[in-house]
Each structure stands twice: as structure tokens, then as C-alpha cells.
Amino acid sequence: SSEGAVIKATPEGFSIASADKAFLLKLRGYVQMDGRFFESKADRSGATTFLMRRARPVLEGTLFHVFDFRLMADFAPNVPPLWDAYLEFRPRKEVRVRVGRFRPPVGLERNQSALNVPFIERALPTDLVPNRDVGVMVHGELLGGVLAYAVGGFNGTADGANADSNIDDSFDLAARVFAHPFRATDLHLLSGLGLGVAASRGNQFGSASTTGEAPLRTMGQQTFFIFRTGAGAGQTVMAHGEHTRISPQGYFYAGPLGALAEYVNSTQEVNLGEQHARLRFEAWQATATWVLFGGKAAYEGIKPTDPFGAASGGWGAVEIGGRYTELDVDPEAFPVFADPTVSARHAKGWGAVANWYLNNNVRVAATYDHTTFKGGAVDGDRIPESVVMSRFQVSW
Amino acid sequence: SSEGAVIKATPEGFSIASADKAFLLKLRGYVQMDGRFFESKADRSGATTFLMRRARPVLEGTLFHVFDFRLMADFAPNVPPLWDAYLEFRPRKEVRVRVGRFRPPVGLERNQSALNVPFIERALPTDLVPNRDVGVMVHGELLGGVLAYAVGGFNGTADGANADSNIDDSFDLAARVFAHPFRATDLHLLSGLGLGVAASRGNQFGSASTTGEAPLRTMGQQTFFIFRTGAGAGQTVMAHGEHTRISPQGYFYAGPLGALAEYVNSTQEVNLGEQHARLRFEAWQATATWVLFGGKAAYEGIKPTDPFGAASGGWGAVEIGGRYTELDVDPEAFPVFADPTVSARHAKGWGAVANWYLNNNVRVAATYDHTTFKGGAVDGDRIPESVVMSRFQVSW
Amino acid sequence: SSEGAVIKATPEGFSIASADKAFLLKLRGYVQMDGRFFESKADRSGATTFLMRRARPVLEGTLFHVFDFRLMADFAPNVPPLWDAYLEFRPRKEVRVRVGRFRPPVGLERNQSALNVPFIERALPTDLVPNRDVGVMVHGELLGGVLAYAVGGFNGTADGANADSNIDDSFDLAARVFAHPFRATDLHLLSGLGLGVAASRGNQFGSASTTGEAPLRTMGQQTFFIFRTGAGAGQTVMAHGEHTRISPQGYFYAGPLGALAEYVNSTQEVNLGEQHARLRFEAWQATATWVLFGGKAAYEGIKPTDPFGAASGGWGAVEIGGRYTELDVDPEAFPVFADPTVSARHAKGWGAVANWYLNNNVRVAATYDHTTFKGGAVDGDRIPESVVMSRFQVSW
């Protein structure tokens, strides 16, 4: 019966929809089980461990054709329960209005789904851009998809962090323009080229309990930079003033090849008691990937053409890749705002990855990341971090 | 195939049911993204912010015709994850037995769904009634719906609070009778009149870690009354003895007009070291709303007759409203049990609201609330609170 | 439409599947609302209370025929949000590979679903086996189901506890073999006999913040043994060295009769400052149940043949049972590693249970548990615990 309701149970997911697709509910989710294996036992701060990296149910859908919603939680340990929760009104491709909690349009790799990022952990520029924030965003695609734009007002987050509420009375503005200049031309080889620039600006005024600052982490998810904190008044560094970010970014996908690069400059005014400074953090990364067989490279992820488990008896797709990434802390941060024996002033790392996308739903990945530091130890430089990570991922 | 299973994807929700409706699962949820904008920057305790007020998936359904279940979580920050979780046996309309976690039958506005409360935040009487509690309740409708009753045993909660477990060895009794005296008559104009009275009674014995007391909050969700707490023995006020509530309540809905009023008297015995008192808190509110176009007023919420997004091209429904509310703290509370320079002894507020129900699923709201206080500051009265709130709500 | 998608809404659950069953999503969940009523008011550490024991949504399914997934959260208060999250590849019955978070194959009652354990709370051996852990497990059934095996690598947990990550650099190995020796024979009366042995071995090295030790709890969920902790260095007992467990176990189900017994021996090396010891904990239990009418006993739970709520007007199934259980702490633990006036060195308890399985989805249970102790009080033995527990359970 059900008056023509449409049910789907496919590699692309499970859903219920009305016959005219005006009402649609997708029942999605994903789970990532990782292993982290650190090389140098004596000095590493991370423990070799298995861990549930993400365990996320997702409810999303459409109401009355033009309203979309999304609710995504995460049950993994030590993360906030809420990730995405928004309502989007999309009368047309050119104008979409989104309100709620979602990713501000700043970091390029940060805005790629955790399901599709080629490496197990994102590169260092992600330390400097917002993760999730609450706000209002207008976005859309112009000129038949050649130009995408997004501009929104948000609470404002510390670098690399989430924000549940505003810590001051000012909202942050974030915006991005991103072009696929050859998408509408006959130069098909270049149709996968995307170039853009994103920026954010706002004021952050922290307090002793909510400093407005977040630690910086390596690819192995270990803290390598943290501002000074203390019990007494004037012993904790707080965000105090303007916070701006600018990020030129781009990618290129052509057949089996993929490349993604981004640079982020984040400048934040901070206070420690009477002392004030305007500190600049910079990071960049370049990632290149190659699909050996079974699919095409894409920012939106690889769809194996010959999936494992299907009647055709395929083997899915295999992708390999490498990357290089650096992060620079403002030298002015030391020694007043950060302890040079604890926090590094520079990190650079390279990594390699192999991904086996068995099918649309199952992925097995392994990465190696090697990161070296300047400063950050009592006697000079923090010990380099060498970490092998593994991931089993299922999504539906 | 599916042997006649019935699938729905409609404005009323998404569901799966067996052909005979004996088994039914509804896949529901809602998200509310709010803005809070406080007027007086210098003195307000609240920060101007966007926030996710509620992000709630809901699973509910029917098993074997007569058993209902409901499981509702909330992923919003700083709230407990579990809200509703219960089993209900309903052999007939007259007798329903509910066990689990749900709203005790005390506050009238508290028992209205957060989706349908006309204002963005409930009025002051909600500070004095239970939110969620764990217990057993028998309820039902008699005389063809003219009389509704509910009576249950619960752990017992502090005013305005949730309870996960009992803090003493005594259970609370809560009961309500509510009549629609004209529902079965020909006086259709009065059929939307409902009048009732609710009450609860129990003992609460708090400890230093679980005092059995909760702070009182303004419409802007700022604390304006809190009992004394301290580090040493005898420096923290604890519930210690009988806790009774009584609440006459009623509403009237006729065409576009709606009115709701309630009064709550909550009396709690408390201890501070050797000192004991029986303190009475009183609050009341009156709310009136008017649907300008597109629907009828109802306690269960407005269903737009001409929804936005439908083929008919309607504009949904618009509702405006106003309210007045007061709360009185027992003068005996000061200065022994509460600090008069911190906690106000009286709050009164008025507010205005405009709601645009675009359709059954999407609502946009704006409210203004102005609240004034007696006491609660070092030099007399706490600064009045003026707050504009906005809300974007999507439910499915 | 939906190209033959199969929808189910039955006592066995709600699900969506593709026509060939290659893709399947089950929308499950369960809620347990308990009451705990302790006898001796003066000395009991537990408060008489209602509580939500479990409130668990479950998403599970199949992808491409051979990949299964499961995601189970719990929204009950004071428990971690994530319980199960795994991916399983099962090319055949004989070989299944599971990665993620799930129950290691050690405790027999622990590995029985909370929906089907006959008593409201598990017996004392469950205090000594892992609850949930993150790891990789290969398991399967050989000889047509006569022999089941499981072997896996895990982070390693303290006794009775969950582990989110590894607290040292060593992984634990856990394994189990379990036989139904008569399943393939003509001795049908003995086909429900299962016998096995499980073991785990690994190193645990705790720290002051994560000791690698967990308290032991009674059936009333009150702590009766806890290692010493203190603020200064060398005042907190930490796991420090090898941790081994061995557990012979078995059950027998024949018609209405059920019996389950298990023994667990857990040995853990611990440190307190300079002092080191290898401590052995032992526990065992025996449970017997009898289905008075309406179903057959089974490890996987009772399916009422004549369900309440069905057209046939049945009454479901009723089961009664009893159990005896003991736990011994190594005498070497006292007084250095545990305070004999706080922690008991021995606990033994017996209990009785009555279960009414109204149908596949609704269960009402009541238990009585009486536990006595040696040691654990300033003046000799901890006061015996007598607790009546009630449970209302709904699953779908």
C-alpha cells in the first residue's frame, strides 16, 4: 500500500520517501575503528591503542521539497555528542539558507567528509580552522556550478575547535568563494580543477574558564602547542581581540589523480595579564593521491566501479597517496604566552597512505605519518613523531 | 512485497507499520537553533549567542496494538542525553499505564511539547514544577474525553529539575485532573475550554552533593535565585522534609484565539546546618495568542491549513501573542538560606511573540521578554533583563 | 514501487531490506525501567529508587550480503554513550572477522544480551570479565555448529569494566572455545548442552589517573571492594603487570529447563608505591530457571508461543529461577592494597527471580537478591544486602 512511498536499500543508503520525493528520510550512519601505533616508545606522548574514532548515526531528509534537515551525533568517547544539526531552505541552487550547527566555510580539508578524507587524520591546516559552529549561512552555486559561494555569521571558534555558544558579544563572519573555472568549457581534462579563497573575521574575548584558545595537535592527535594556563589571575592566556583567518585553497581531480592544497593564516589577539600580542599562526599542506584501480578520484570520495561483495565479484578500488604539511607558530608567542620547553614553534610532517575501498560502504586504510618539531622540549626539539594508523570504516 | 506493510513519508512524519497497524515505528526528531540577544550589555549575565537549544531524535511506536514505547534523546550541549524513555500499556482510553522516564502530570505549560509552546522559553511557573522524572503513572480519559486524569509515583525532583534517581527513600505522588466541561455539549464555542488542578507531594532529603534544590531561571535562562552553598559542613542548603506542589491551571482555545494560565505553589522544607524552614514559592502566568491567518489555535500546536512548500503555494500560519508572569520567593528564605545580594526575591516579566509556522515541519519564531526583579543585587534590585530571542525549528 | 524492497513491522522488529536481502537495516532498540528496593535502611549504601537502567537505540544491518554492522548507544544516566560499534565480515559461518567495540569472548553471562539475562542484574563472575573493549576478533562455527570459537586482540580492560583506549602499549589476547557436543547427534535431550572455556591474557600498566582497576559491585550495584586510592604519589593502587583470566563455563537448556554456570579466575599484578603483588580474584555462579508455561528456555531468550496482545489472546510466558554466586578476593590484597574496613574479602549471594514475558517485546521481572560478606566494615563484616528489584522492559 503506502500510496507510492519509495523505499531504498542500496549501497547508497537506506531511505523512505513519498512518491513525489517531497518528503524524504535517509537513515545513515558510519563507524570508524582505528589503530594507532607510535614508533618511539620512550618519548611519545601517545599510547599505542585501538580506538573508536567516530560512531555516528545520521538522520537527514527533505520536507516539502525545499527544506532539508540533518542531525548527526557522535557516540565516540571524549567527543561532544552533537556534530551537525541544521535546517536548510533551498528554493534554488543559487540561494540556500542554512541555520544551525555545521562546518563554517573555511578549511578545505575540514569541509571534506570524514568518510572521504584520504588520510586517516587531516593535515596541520585543520588545526587553524573552525570545526563546527552555530550560525546562519547563505550559500549556493552560480553560473551552472562554475562558482560556489558561502557567507555566514557564527559564534566564532578557537582555531581547530567547536563552539557551542558565543564567549563574547560579537559574531564572526566567515565566507568562501570557490570556482571550477573549466567546468562549463570543453577542456574536460581541467574540469576537476577548483580554486578558491576563504576567510573569517571576528572578535574573541576569552575568560579564565573559557579561554577562546585550543591546543594544536599532530596527525597522531598529540598536543604539540598549548598556551600557558595557571591557577591565579593573569596566569592564563586568553583570546582578547580580533581573530582573522585567510585561506587560499584548491584541488584538482582528473581520472585516477587527485591533488589538494591549502594554506591557512590565522591571527589572534591574546592577553596574559597585562601583556597583549597579536599572534600569527600559519599552516599549509599538499596532498596527492592516485587511484590504482577501480574508481576515479574526487573530493566527494571514491565510488568503486566494481564493488567487493557484488555478484560481479569485483575487488573495489585501491588508492595510494602522499602529503606534506607544515605549521608555524608566531615567534612572539614565546616565552611569554607559551612555554618553549612544552610547546613547539614549528611542526612539519610528511605521510603516506593506502586505501582499499572495498565498496561504497567499507573502507580499510593505513597511513604512516612522520612529524618533526622545532622547540617544545626542555633540551631543544620535541622528539619526532612516527605513527602508523589503521582504519576500518563502515558507512550506510 | 512486505505483506502489506504501510510506509508513510508525509508532513506528519515518517513511519513503518504492519498492515493491521498492530506494529508501528515512527522515526521522528526535531532541531531548534536559537539566538539570544540581551539588551543591557554591562550587567547582563547572559552572552549574546547562537545556540542549539534542542537536537532530539525520537523513536516511538506500537507493539501488539496495545503497547506503546517512546525513546527521546537530546544531543544539545549541557543537557542530559535522555529525556523520554517509557513503555505504555493502553488497553483502553480510560486506563493507560506508563512506566519509565517522562513528564510528571503537574505543570500545564511544561506538559506542552517544546515544539508547540508559543513562546521560545516557558514562563516562570515552569521553574517550580518537575521536568522529567522516573516513575509509574496511570492515566486516561473518562466520559468521552470530558475528564482526563493522571496519577503516578515518581522519584521526586527539585523544582524545575530532572531526576535520574531518588535521593531519599521516599517516592513522590503526583496527580492531575483536567476537564473539558463543554466538549460533549452543543456549546461548540466553549469546547476548547479546559480546566484542571494538579498536585504533587513527597519528601526530599538532600545531601551536600545532591542538595535536592535547583536554581530558578529567567526566560533568558539566567539564574536569578539560588540557595546558599559552601564548602564546609552546614554551609549548604539542602532539601529536608516535605515537598508539596499545587497548581490550578486552564486553557481556552476558540478558532484563532488561545489563552493559557496556570498558578503553582511549591512548598519545600529545607535545612542549613541546624536551621530549618518551610519555604513557599509561588508563580503564575497568563499567555494569550492569536493566529492571524492559516490555522487554528490549539494546545497541541497549530497545523497550517495552507502550507508553504506545498503545490498550493500557501504561506503557512502566523501567530502573535503576549504573556505576563510572576514568581515570588518566600521572604523567610532571606538572609539565612539565600543571599539577598545574589538571589532576587521576586521576578515579574512580560513578553511578546511572533510565530511563523511555514508548514507542519518548519517554524520561525521571535520573542521579546522583559523581566524585572526585587532584590538580588548588592545595591538593591537586580538589573532588569531584556532579551530578544529567535528560533528556527524543524521537526519531522 | 521501490523495486521489491522488503519492509517488516513484526514482533521480531522493524527493518528495510533490498529484494535480495543483500542490503538490510534493522531499526531496533530497548528500554529498561527498574526499581531497586533495599531492605535495611540504616546501613544500606543504595537508595530505594526508580531508575532507567538502559535506554538503547540499535542500528544494525547488512551490506553487500557479507558485511554486517552494528551501532548501539545508551542514553541512560551515568553510563558511557557508546556500547557496540563494529563491522563484521562474514564470508562464511566458519570465519567471521569483527573489528570495533564489542564484548570480548570471556564471560558467559556477560555475553548474553541484557534483554535475555534471566535475572535483573548479572551474578558476581561478571565483575571479573571485560564488559566492552575495542579490538579485532575472528570467530565462527565449525562442524555444523558443534564447535564455536573466538579469538581476538583487544586494548584490555580492568575487571568488569569497559575500555575506550589502551592504557599501556600492550594488547590483550582473549579467546574462547564452546562446544554443543550433542547438537549433531540423535540425543535431542542433550542438544541444548553447551560447554566451553574462555581465557584472556595481557599486561595492564595503570597510572594515577587511570589505575587499570575497577571496583567490584554487588547484585544491587553497590561497591563492596575497591583498591586504595590517595592524593599523593604511591598512595593509589595501579595495575602493574600481567592480567590473566580463565573461565570454564557451560549451560544446559531442555524444554522448559535452563541452567547456566561459570567460574572465573582473574589474576592481576598490582603496585602500590614500592609494593608489588599478584592478586587472584575468583568468582562462580550457578543459575537455574524453569519456564512455567508459554515457551522454551534458551540462552538466546524466551520467545512466547502465545503472546499477550495477539488475536489469540494468549498470556505470554512465565519463568521462575534461582541462583547462587560467590566471589573471593585474594587475602594478600589486605591490608596493603585494600582497606579491610571498607572492602569485603568475600561475598556470597543467592537470589530468586520471576519473569513474565508478555510477548516478544515486553517483559516484566522481579528479583530478590541476598548477599552476605566477610570483612568490609569497621567492626567485622559488611551488613548483608537484601534487595528487591523490579523491571519493565520493552524492546523492538
mmCIF file of N, CA, C and O in Angstrom, chain A residues 150-186:
data_model
loop_
_atom_site.group_PDB
_atom_site.id
_atom_site.type_symbol
_atom_site.label_atom_id
_atom_site.label_comp_id
_atom_site.label_asym_id
_atom_site.label_seq_id
_atom_site.Cartn_x
_atom_site.Cartn_y
_atom_site.Cartn_z
ATOM 1 N N ALA A 150 29.745 31.070 -0.262
ATOM 2 C CA ALA A 150 29.126 30.852 1.035
ATOM 3 C C ALA A 150 29.520 32.005 1.926
ATOM 4 O O ALA A 150 30.680 32.420 1.940
ATOM 5 N N VAL A 151 28.565 32.552 2.649
ATOM 6 C CA VAL A 151 28.862 33.612 3.601
ATOM 7 C C VAL A 151 27.940 33.427 4.806
ATOM 8 O O VAL A 151 26.746 33.167 4.642
ATOM 9 N N GLY A 152 28.522 33.512 6.000
ATOM 10 C CA GLY A 152 27.688 33.250 7.163
ATOM 11 C C GLY A 152 28.157 33.975 8.401
ATOM 12 O O GLY A 152 29.290 34.447 8.489
ATOM 13 N N GLY A 153 27.259 34.069 9.363
ATOM 14 C CA GLY A 153 27.563 34.618 10.680
ATOM 15 C C GLY A 153 27.543 33.508 11.707
ATOM 16 O O GLY A 153 26.608 32.689 11.712
ATOM 17 N N PHE A 154 28.559 33.449 12.552
ATOM 18 C CA PHE A 154 28.718 32.351 13.503
ATOM 19 C C PHE A 154 29.123 32.894 14.870
ATOM 20 O O PHE A 154 29.568 34.036 14.974
ATOM 21 N N ASN A 155 29.028 32.044 15.885
ATOM 22 C CA ASN A 155 29.508 32.435 17.209
ATOM 23 C C ASN A 155 30.993 32.757 17.181
ATOM 24 O O ASN A 155 31.462 33.651 17.861
ATOM 25 N N GLY A 156 31.719 31.990 16.398
ATOM 26 C CA GLY A 156 33.180 32.118 16.394
ATOM 27 C C GLY A 156 33.802 31.041 17.257
ATOM 28 O O GLY A 156 33.355 30.800 18.367
ATOM 29 N N THR A 157 34.838 30.388 16.714
ATOM 30 C CA THR A 157 35.502 29.312 17.453
ATOM 31 C C THR A 157 36.979 29.608 17.593
ATOM 32 O O THR A 157 37.546 30.361 16.807
ATOM 33 N N ALA A 158 37.600 28.978 18.564
ATOM 34 C CA ALA A 158 39.054 28.943 18.621
ATOM 35 C C ALA A 158 39.541 28.114 17.432
ATOM 36 O O ALA A 158 38.786 27.344 16.838
ATOM 37 N N ASP A 159 40.815 28.256 17.105
ATOM 38 C CA ASP A 159 41.361 27.513 15.966
ATOM 39 C C ASP A 159 41.246 26.011 16.194
ATOM 40 O O ASP A 159 41.642 25.487 17.240
ATOM 41 N N GLY A 160 40.697 25.332 15.212
ATOM 42 C CA GLY A 160 40.597 23.876 15.254
ATOM 43 C C GLY A 160 39.518 23.341 16.163
ATOM 44 O O GLY A 160 39.424 22.130 16.362
ATOM 45 N N ALA A 161 38.666 24.209 16.682
ATOM 46 C CA ALA A 161 37.739 23.806 17.743
ATOM 47 C C ALA A 161 36.281 23.961 17.332
ATOM 48 O O ALA A 161 35.942 24.540 16.302
ATOM 49 N N ASN A 162 35.421 23.416 18.184
ATOM 50 C CA ASN A 162 33.978 23.587 18.080
ATOM 51 C C ASN A 162 33.537 24.719 18.994
ATOM 52 O O ASN A 162 34.212 25.024 19.969
ATOM 53 N N ALA A 163 32.390 25.308 18.713
ATOM 54 C CA ALA A 163 31.809 26.295 19.619
ATOM 55 C C ALA A 163 30.358 25.946 19.867
ATOM 56 O O ALA A 163 29.590 25.757 18.925
ATOM 57 N N ASP A 164 29.998 25.836 21.143
ATOM 58 C CA ASP A 164 28.598 25.607 21.489
ATOM 59 C C ASP A 164 27.857 26.913 21.690
ATOM 60 O O ASP A 164 26.652 26.997 21.492
ATOM 61 N N SER A 165 28.591 27.933 22.131
ATOM 62 C CA SER A 165 27.948 29.230 22.338
ATOM 63 C C SER A 165 29.008 30.302 22.192
ATOM 64 O O SER A 165 30.203 30.024 22.096
ATOM 65 N N ASN A 166 28.555 31.539 22.158
ATOM 66 C CA ASN A 166 29.439 32.670 21.963
ATOM 67 C C ASN A 166 30.089 33.032 23.295
ATOM 68 O O ASN A 166 29.412 33.099 24.312
ATOM 69 N N ILE A 167 31.404 33.264 23.301
ATOM 70 C CA ILE A 167 32.057 33.607 24.562
ATOM 71 C C ILE A 167 32.158 35.113 24.724
ATOM 72 O O ILE A 167 32.684 35.608 25.714
ATOM 73 N N ASP A 168 31.705 35.852 23.745
ATOM 74 C CA ASP A 168 31.710 37.312 23.831
ATOM 75 C C ASP A 168 30.406 37.775 23.190
ATOM 76 O O ASP A 168 29.523 36.984 22.925
ATOM 77 N N ASP A 169 30.272 39.070 22.963
ATOM 78 C CA ASP A 169 29.029 39.541 22.355
ATOM 79 C C ASP A 169 29.158 39.767 20.862
ATOM 80 O O ASP A 169 28.310 40.416 20.258
ATOM 81 N N SER A 170 30.211 39.249 20.268
ATOM 82 C CA SER A 170 30.395 39.523 18.848
ATOM 83 C C SER A 170 30.299 38.236 18.037
ATOM 84 O O SER A 170 30.738 37.179 18.489
ATOM 85 N N PHE A 171 29.728 38.356 16.882
ATOM 86 C CA PHE A 171 29.648 37.221 15.976
ATOM 87 C C PHE A 171 30.792 37.290 14.964
ATOM 88 O O PHE A 171 31.304 38.365 14.664
ATOM 89 N N ASP A 172 31.171 36.125 14.459
ATOM 90 C CA ASP A 172 32.212 36.053 13.435
ATOM 91 C C ASP A 172 31.569 35.964 12.056
ATOM 92 O O ASP A 172 30.498 35.365 11.887
ATOM 93 N N LEU A 173 32.246 36.529 11.108
ATOM 94 C CA LEU A 173 31.816 36.408 9.728
ATOM 95 C C LEU A 173 32.774 35.450 9.034
ATOM 96 O O LEU A 173 33.988 35.546 9.210
ATOM 97 N N ALA A 174 32.217 34.506 8.268
ATOM 98 C CA ALA A 174 33.062 33.595 7.502
ATOM 99 C C ALA A 174 32.531 33.540 6.084
ATOM 100 O O ALA A 174 31.312 33.565 5.871
ATOM 101 N N ALA A 175 33.442 33.468 5.123
ATOM 102 C CA ALA A 175 33.000 33.472 3.733
ATOM 103 C C ALA A 175 33.983 32.693 2.883
ATOM 104 O O ALA A 175 35.152 32.535 3.249
ATOM 105 N N ARG A 176 33.483 32.212 1.785
ATOM 106 C CA ARG A 176 34.331 31.480 0.858
ATOM 107 C C ARG A 176 33.799 31.651 -0.551
ATOM 108 O O ARG A 176 32.586 31.646 -0.770
ATOM 109 N N VAL A 177 34.696 31.812 -1.505
ATOM 110 C CA VAL A 177 34.320 31.683 -2.919
ATOM 111 C C VAL A 177 35.201 30.579 -3.484
ATOM 112 O O VAL A 177 36.378 30.468 -3.137
ATOM 113 N N PHE A 178 34.603 29.775 -4.327
ATOM 114 C CA PHE A 178 35.328 28.625 -4.867
ATOM 115 C C PHE A 178 34.854 28.412 -6.296
ATOM 116 O O PHE A 178 33.659 28.280 -6.550
ATOM 117 N N ALA A 179 35.805 28.382 -7.205
ATOM 118 C CA ALA A 179 35.449 28.304 -8.631
ATOM 119 C C ALA A 179 35.945 27.000 -9.249
ATOM 120 O O ALA A 179 37.009 26.490 -8.884
ATOM 121 N N HIS A 180 35.143 26.472 -10.138
ATOM 122 C CA HIS A 180 35.582 25.410 -11.038
ATOM 123 C C HIS A 180 35.632 26.043 -12.424
ATOM 124 O O HIS A 180 34.711 25.888 -13.225
ATOM 125 N N PRO A 181 36.716 26.759 -12.730
ATOM 126 C CA PRO A 181 36.702 27.652 -13.904
ATOM 127 C C PRO A 181 36.469 26.941 -15.226
ATOM 128 O O PRO A 181 35.980 27.556 -16.171
ATOM 129 N N PHE A 182 36.813 25.648 -15.297
ATOM 130 C CA PHE A 182 36.701 24.965 -16.595
ATOM 131 C C PHE A 182 35.512 24.027 -16.666
ATOM 132 O O PHE A 182 35.393 23.248 -17.602
ATOM 133 N N ARG A 183 34.658 24.086 -15.671
ATOM 134 C CA ARG A 183 33.566 23.122 -15.635
ATOM 135 C C ARG A 183 32.598 23.302 -16.811
ATOM 136 O O ARG A 183 32.044 22.339 -17.324
ATOM 137 N N ALA A 184 32.410 24.528 -17.232
ATOM 138 C CA ALA A 184 31.447 24.775 -18.305
ATOM 139 C C ALA A 184 32.121 24.857 -19.676
ATOM 140 O O ALA A 184 31.495 25.255 -20.648
ATOM 141 N N THR A 185 33.393 24.500 -19.728
ATOM 142 C CA THR A 185 34.104 24.586 -21.019
ATOM 143 C C THR A 185 34.293 23.196 -21.616
ATOM 144 O O THR A 185 33.913 22.185 -21.012
ATOM 145 N N ASP A 186 34.948 23.152 -22.748
ATOM 146 C CA ASP A 186 35.235 21.867 -23.386
ATOM 147 C C ASP A 186 36.538 21.245 -22.901
ATOM 148 O O ASP A 186 36.904 20.155 -23.332
#
